[in-house]
Amino acid sequence: MKNRINTLFEQKQKDILSVYFTAGYPNLNDTVSIITELEKAGADLIEIGIPFSDPTADGPVIQQSSHLALVNGMNLNLLFNQLKNIRDKVSVPLILMGYFNPVYQFGVERFCNKCNETGIDGAILPDLPLWEFENNYQSFFEKNGIHNILLITPQTSDERILEIDNKTGGFIYMVSSSSTTGKNQKVEDFHQDYFNRVNSLGLKTPRLIGFGISDNQTFNKACENANGAIIGTAFINSFKNNIPLEKSITEFVKSVKNG
Amino acid sequence: MDYNVDEKGYYGEFGGAWIPEMMYANIEELRLRYLDIIHSEEFIEEFIHLLKNYVGRPSPLYFAKRLSEHYDTKIYLKREDLNHTGSHKLNNTVGQILLAQKLGKTRIIAETGAGQHGVATATVCALKGVQCVVYMGALDVERQAPNVKKMKMLGAEVIPVHSGNKTLKDATNEAMRDWINNPVHTHYIIGSVVGPHPYPDMVARFQAVISKELKVQLAEQTGNELPTRIIACVGGGSNAAGAFYHFLENKEVELIGVEAAGKGVDTDETAATLKVGSPGVLHSSKTMLMQNKDGQITEPYSISAGLDYPGIGPMHAHLFKSGRAKYLYATDKEVLEAALLLTQKEGIIPALESAHALAALNQLEFNENDVTVINLSGRGDKDMQTYLDYFGY
């Protein structure tokens, strides 16, 4: 079966919205309903976060959602169990995102097999460096048709961006600025020169901009400079105790897309 | 068997640079330049000058006569506690501040547990007039109050970290986040032989001055540059790395690291990583870690804030796995008793960290002509409250 991420980018090149959430938060068993509601609300791509005890690239909001998800009892075995029948319910591309150690303890080959079985299309493992991936794990991903999605940042050199363009799977995750997740950014804070530099390289892979995308304004700005954007922290912040998940997800996606 | 780092940053199966792309440019710059810089004439000249005239090196090798009589053998203390700022930590921060300046960095960040590395970092930043931010677990801020005050007086900003167990691991997480947010002008002075390559190798090289001096001093005092054994405490493992470094190829020298058992290795309150841990990836390094079956890092515990860490430097993981070094552990109680013994036999109050190395003496058997070197990594001033509370003076 064709990878759903590839199909998405073939069908849609602009204004793609990818949404991240931490599995196990706010409640342990919200995973499937968050995914189905996100698809219904119009998310084009969904990143399911695997919580980790020491999320060094994340700001306070995702640190907290990860911590609470672990307290709730989330782990990879349970996550794959929750997702067992997810392909009966949604067709949106699904990505697992998280730090390497939980995947390493689960077994990287087993992780890839499980992704394939479950209908997961890609993985984002920010602390799995390209060199380690190519030397030890690439074959597991390829055999299972799972994309390994790589990141670039404003500090990434042109030469390395071109290498990542060749080696990433599905798309390039363009970190908007030098920061951990969830920095409250305004449109003026974006590094337009970095966006221009990347756009002038003539890359063959689509790009989504993430980190610091929080609302309609920042989403539109990102979409002007790439194929779309990724929202995480702002989505997690949108969960409110007194509003049903379905309603808050619909409203959040609408507010990002339409203002 | 090679005990040093290979070109990919590995010690056997351990090490590497498991960094997110956000840290790639900084780590790559460091990896490409650190050896050229630390081998340059200009660097060596200033490093040696500062070690001698500022740190106060060479640190003495002292024959501990009454302690030796107690164990019926020969025990020598490598007096890193006599360094300026009271521990071996300054060897590394002097090296790294010079390196940071060569890299054109104008802001320094550091993590600290007991506060010794924080003080050592704040000290060299004052020396060079560089901005300094130290991350310290909120629990450690409480239990190591004198060092917090020293850092502030030295002009550093101390930021208490409230996540996790509020100790060294959490301070390290926060320092890494700072670096991700400030990649251009900031250098991160890691305090131990942990973190991504080239940090473990770089810190070991700066601390290697300990074993370099030891060889000379042992030859002078015993007629043989090789002792029977060297004992050092291990959290991340920087003082042990420095004390072992030039003896790694001298297989006849027994190398012994001592981890913090906390309340015991069969309890949940321990920091003896090699005893209870398994391989994994934390703080950008593949090494032995304390973790649960899902790969979540478990919280360590030790009475000593400097050893309260759920990992260990990859070099030690490799020395352990290959059998080149042996690793023991000592409980809080054994450590406190060992500190009191040294205090009353030799008039030296050791740091709680260093007292772990002393506690291992009770677990060994000696011949009377054995030469045992204890790397006395730090002094006990910062731990006085803990000692007073325990012994009730």
mmCIF file of C-alpha atoms in Angstrom, chain A residues 63-238:
data_model
loop_
_atom_site.group_PDB
_atom_site.id
_atom_site.type_symbol
_atom_site.label_atom_id
_atom_site.label_comp_id
_atom_site.label_asym_id
_atom_site.label_seq_id
_atom_site.Cartn_x
_atom_site.Cartn_y
_atom_site.Cartn_z
ATOM 1 C CA GLN A 63 6.893 18.635 29.255
ATOM 2 C CA GLN A 64 3.746 18.749 31.358
ATOM 3 C CA SER A 65 1.529 16.797 28.929
ATOM 4 C CA SER A 66 4.264 14.140 28.658
ATOM 5 C CA HIS A 67 4.615 13.925 32.413
ATOM 6 C CA LEU A 68 0.860 13.585 32.959
ATOM 7 C CA ALA A 69 0.575 11.032 30.134
ATOM 8 C CA LEU A 70 3.195 8.899 31.884
ATOM 9 C CA VAL A 71 1.444 9.328 35.228
ATOM 10 C CA ASN A 72 -1.778 8.220 33.459
ATOM 11 C CA GLY A 73 0.076 5.039 32.443
ATOM 12 C CA MET A 74 0.885 5.565 28.765
ATOM 13 C CA ASN A 75 3.548 3.401 27.116
ATOM 14 C CA LEU A 76 4.261 2.171 23.584
ATOM 15 C CA ASN A 77 2.657 -1.250 24.033
ATOM 16 C CA LEU A 78 -0.532 0.353 25.222
ATOM 17 C CA LEU A 79 -0.423 2.968 22.454
ATOM 18 C CA PHE A 80 -0.174 0.333 19.730
ATOM 19 C CA ASN A 81 -3.067 -1.519 21.387
ATOM 20 C CA GLN A 82 -5.186 1.630 21.381
ATOM 21 C CA LEU A 83 -4.383 2.156 17.698
ATOM 22 C CA LYS A 84 -5.053 -1.452 16.659
ATOM 23 C CA ASN A 85 -8.224 -0.688 14.684
ATOM 24 C CA ILE A 86 -7.497 2.939 13.852
ATOM 25 C CA ARG A 87 -7.502 2.282 10.105
ATOM 26 C CA ASP A 88 -11.153 1.212 10.309
ATOM 27 C CA LYS A 89 -11.875 4.726 11.522
ATOM 28 C CA VAL A 90 -9.596 7.239 9.775
ATOM 29 C CA SER A 91 -7.635 7.565 6.531
ATOM 30 C CA VAL A 92 -5.528 10.614 7.511
ATOM 31 C CA PRO A 93 -1.744 9.967 7.518
ATOM 32 C CA LEU A 94 -0.472 9.145 11.023
ATOM 33 C CA ILE A 95 2.985 9.756 12.418
ATOM 34 C CA LEU A 96 4.499 8.673 15.726
ATOM 35 C CA MET A 97 6.767 11.281 17.264
ATOM 36 C CA GLY A 98 8.979 10.926 20.282
ATOM 37 C CA TYR A 99 12.405 10.560 21.808
ATOM 38 C CA PHE A 100 14.532 7.590 20.894
ATOM 39 C CA ASN A 101 14.943 5.756 24.197
ATOM 40 C CA PRO A 102 11.373 4.404 24.561
ATOM 41 C CA VAL A 103 11.554 3.185 20.931
ATOM 42 C CA TYR A 104 14.994 1.676 21.571
ATOM 43 C CA GLN A 105 13.736 -0.236 24.609
ATOM 44 C CA PHE A 106 10.658 -1.389 22.669
ATOM 45 C CA GLY A 107 12.989 -2.577 19.893
ATOM 46 C CA VAL A 108 13.409 -0.485 16.740
ATOM 47 C CA GLU A 109 12.594 -3.374 14.388
ATOM 48 C CA ARG A 110 9.564 -4.338 16.423
ATOM 49 C CA PHE A 111 8.499 -0.680 16.457
ATOM 50 C CA CYS A 112 8.643 -0.506 12.661
ATOM 51 C CA ASN A 113 6.782 -3.785 12.274
ATOM 52 C CA LYS A 114 4.090 -2.558 14.647
ATOM 53 C CA CYS A 115 3.790 0.757 12.794
ATOM 54 C CA ASN A 116 3.248 -1.137 9.562
ATOM 55 C CA GLU A 117 0.692 -3.486 11.115
ATOM 56 C CA THR A 118 -1.173 -0.568 12.686
ATOM 57 C CA GLY A 119 -1.184 1.703 9.662
ATOM 58 C CA ILE A 120 1.304 4.304 10.885
ATOM 59 C CA ASP A 121 2.991 6.106 7.990
ATOM 60 C CA GLY A 122 6.024 7.723 9.519
ATOM 61 C CA ALA A 123 8.093 8.463 12.584
ATOM 62 C CA ILE A 124 9.786 11.601 13.878
ATOM 63 C CA LEU A 125 12.532 10.721 16.347
ATOM 64 C CA PRO A 126 14.440 13.978 16.801
ATOM 65 C CA ASP A 127 17.302 12.518 18.839
ATOM 66 C CA LEU A 128 17.947 9.668 16.412
ATOM 67 C CA PRO A 129 20.747 11.207 14.313
ATOM 68 C CA LEU A 130 20.927 10.565 10.605
ATOM 69 C CA TRP A 131 24.227 8.703 10.923
ATOM 70 C CA GLU A 132 22.844 6.229 13.469
ATOM 71 C CA PHE A 133 19.663 5.812 11.439
ATOM 72 C CA GLU A 134 21.500 4.975 8.229
ATOM 73 C CA ASN A 135 23.941 2.599 9.863
ATOM 74 C CA ASN A 136 21.612 0.692 12.131
ATOM 75 C CA TYR A 137 17.936 1.167 11.471
ATOM 76 C CA GLN A 138 17.129 2.290 7.930
ATOM 77 C CA SER A 139 16.357 -1.222 6.672
ATOM 78 C CA PHE A 140 13.651 -1.739 9.322
ATOM 79 C CA PHE A 141 11.915 1.448 8.212
ATOM 80 C CA GLU A 142 12.200 0.663 4.504
ATOM 81 C CA LYS A 143 11.009 -2.921 4.822
ATOM 82 C CA ASN A 144 7.872 -1.639 6.526
ATOM 83 C CA GLY A 145 7.314 1.412 4.334
ATOM 84 C CA ILE A 146 7.640 3.771 7.308
ATOM 85 C CA HIS A 147 9.043 7.243 6.619
ATOM 86 C CA ASN A 148 11.761 8.575 8.919
ATOM 87 C CA ILE A 149 11.085 12.306 8.897
ATOM 88 C CA LEU A 150 14.110 14.564 9.421
ATOM 89 C CA LEU A 151 14.350 18.077 10.825
ATOM 90 C CA ILE A 152 16.176 21.219 9.771
ATOM 91 C CA THR A 153 16.655 24.447 11.766
ATOM 92 C CA PRO A 154 17.887 27.985 11.012
ATOM 93 C CA GLN A 155 21.376 26.726 11.954
ATOM 94 C CA THR A 156 21.354 23.899 9.398
ATOM 95 C CA SER A 157 23.798 24.608 6.562
ATOM 96 C CA ASP A 158 22.690 24.574 2.922
ATOM 97 C CA GLU A 159 24.839 21.534 2.288
ATOM 98 C CA ARG A 160 23.203 19.608 5.100
ATOM 99 C CA ILE A 161 19.710 20.735 4.054
ATOM 100 C CA LEU A 162 20.395 19.255 0.612
ATOM 101 C CA GLU A 163 21.536 16.011 2.224
ATOM 102 C CA ILE A 164 18.419 15.911 4.408
ATOM 103 C CA ASP A 165 16.274 16.642 1.342
ATOM 104 C CA ASN A 166 17.665 13.433 -0.158
ATOM 105 C CA LYS A 167 17.355 11.326 2.955
ATOM 106 C CA THR A 168 14.188 12.382 4.742
ATOM 107 C CA GLY A 169 10.995 10.429 4.262
ATOM 108 C CA GLY A 170 7.772 12.120 3.169
ATOM 109 C CA PHE A 171 8.579 15.698 4.093
ATOM 110 C CA ILE A 172 11.094 17.933 5.844
ATOM 111 C CA TYR A 173 10.169 19.133 9.328
ATOM 112 C CA MET A 174 11.324 22.730 9.271
ATOM 113 C CA VAL A 175 11.882 24.015 12.810
ATOM 114 C CA SER A 176 10.805 27.668 12.587
ATOM 115 C CA SER A 177 13.434 29.142 14.852
ATOM 116 C CA SER A 178 16.141 28.171 17.299
ATOM 117 C CA SER A 179 13.932 27.098 20.146
ATOM 118 C CA THR A 180 12.288 24.365 22.123
ATOM 119 C CA THR A 181 8.594 23.741 21.413
ATOM 120 C CA GLY A 182 5.895 26.154 22.473
ATOM 121 C CA LYS A 183 7.695 29.494 22.386
ATOM 122 C CA ASN A 184 5.023 32.101 21.929
ATOM 123 C CA GLN A 185 6.001 33.624 18.625
ATOM 124 C CA LYS A 186 4.563 36.441 16.636
ATOM 125 C CA VAL A 187 4.677 36.665 12.883
ATOM 126 C CA GLU A 188 7.386 39.331 13.150
ATOM 127 C CA ASP A 189 9.626 36.883 15.028
ATOM 128 C CA PHE A 190 9.905 34.467 12.134
ATOM 129 C CA HIS A 191 13.222 34.334 10.315
ATOM 130 C CA GLN A 192 12.116 35.310 6.836
ATOM 131 C CA ASP A 193 15.708 35.083 5.591
ATOM 132 C CA TYR A 194 15.852 31.430 6.718
ATOM 133 C CA PHE A 195 12.565 30.664 4.939
ATOM 134 C CA ASN A 196 13.868 32.403 1.810
ATOM 135 C CA ARG A 197 17.177 30.560 1.997
ATOM 136 C CA VAL A 198 15.438 27.175 2.197
ATOM 137 C CA ASN A 199 13.017 28.069 -0.586
ATOM 138 C CA SER A 200 15.870 29.108 -2.870
ATOM 139 C CA LEU A 201 17.534 25.686 -2.614
ATOM 140 C CA GLY A 202 15.093 24.051 -5.022
ATOM 141 C CA LEU A 203 14.352 21.126 -2.722
ATOM 142 C CA LYS A 204 12.416 18.168 -4.050
ATOM 143 C CA THR A 205 10.724 17.254 -0.765
ATOM 144 C CA PRO A 206 7.705 19.099 0.647
ATOM 145 C CA ARG A 207 8.219 21.075 3.842
ATOM 146 C CA LEU A 208 6.118 21.723 6.911
ATOM 147 C CA ILE A 209 7.052 24.442 9.387
ATOM 148 C CA GLY A 210 6.738 23.626 13.080
ATOM 149 C CA PHE A 211 7.628 25.134 16.496
ATOM 150 C CA GLY A 212 5.988 28.436 17.393
ATOM 151 C CA ILE A 213 2.929 27.988 15.145
ATOM 152 C CA SER A 214 -0.016 28.753 17.396
ATOM 153 C CA ASP A 215 -2.847 30.529 15.580
ATOM 154 C CA ASN A 216 -4.294 31.605 12.242
ATOM 155 C CA GLN A 217 -1.736 34.377 11.732
ATOM 156 C CA THR A 218 1.326 32.221 12.344
ATOM 157 C CA PHE A 219 -0.260 29.337 10.406
ATOM 158 C CA ASN A 220 -0.834 31.547 7.356
ATOM 159 C CA LYS A 221 2.673 32.947 7.563
ATOM 160 C CA ALA A 222 4.129 29.440 7.648
ATOM 161 C CA CYS A 223 1.938 28.385 4.735
ATOM 162 C CA GLU A 224 3.253 31.288 2.669
ATOM 163 C CA ASN A 225 6.747 29.872 3.117
ATOM 164 C CA ALA A 226 6.203 26.116 2.966
ATOM 165 C CA ASN A 227 3.591 23.493 2.102
ATOM 166 C CA GLY A 228 1.999 23.843 5.481
ATOM 167 C CA ALA A 229 2.562 23.918 9.204
ATOM 168 C CA ILE A 230 2.618 21.822 12.354
ATOM 169 C CA ILE A 231 0.866 22.816 15.575
ATOM 170 C CA GLY A 232 1.515 21.091 18.911
ATOM 171 C CA THR A 233 1.690 23.184 22.048
ATOM 172 C CA ALA A 234 -1.232 25.460 21.144
ATOM 173 C CA PHE A 235 -3.412 22.415 20.458
ATOM 174 C CA ILE A 236 -2.541 20.838 23.805
ATOM 175 C CA ASN A 237 -3.278 24.149 25.497
ATOM 176 C CA SER A 238 -6.710 24.216 23.851
#
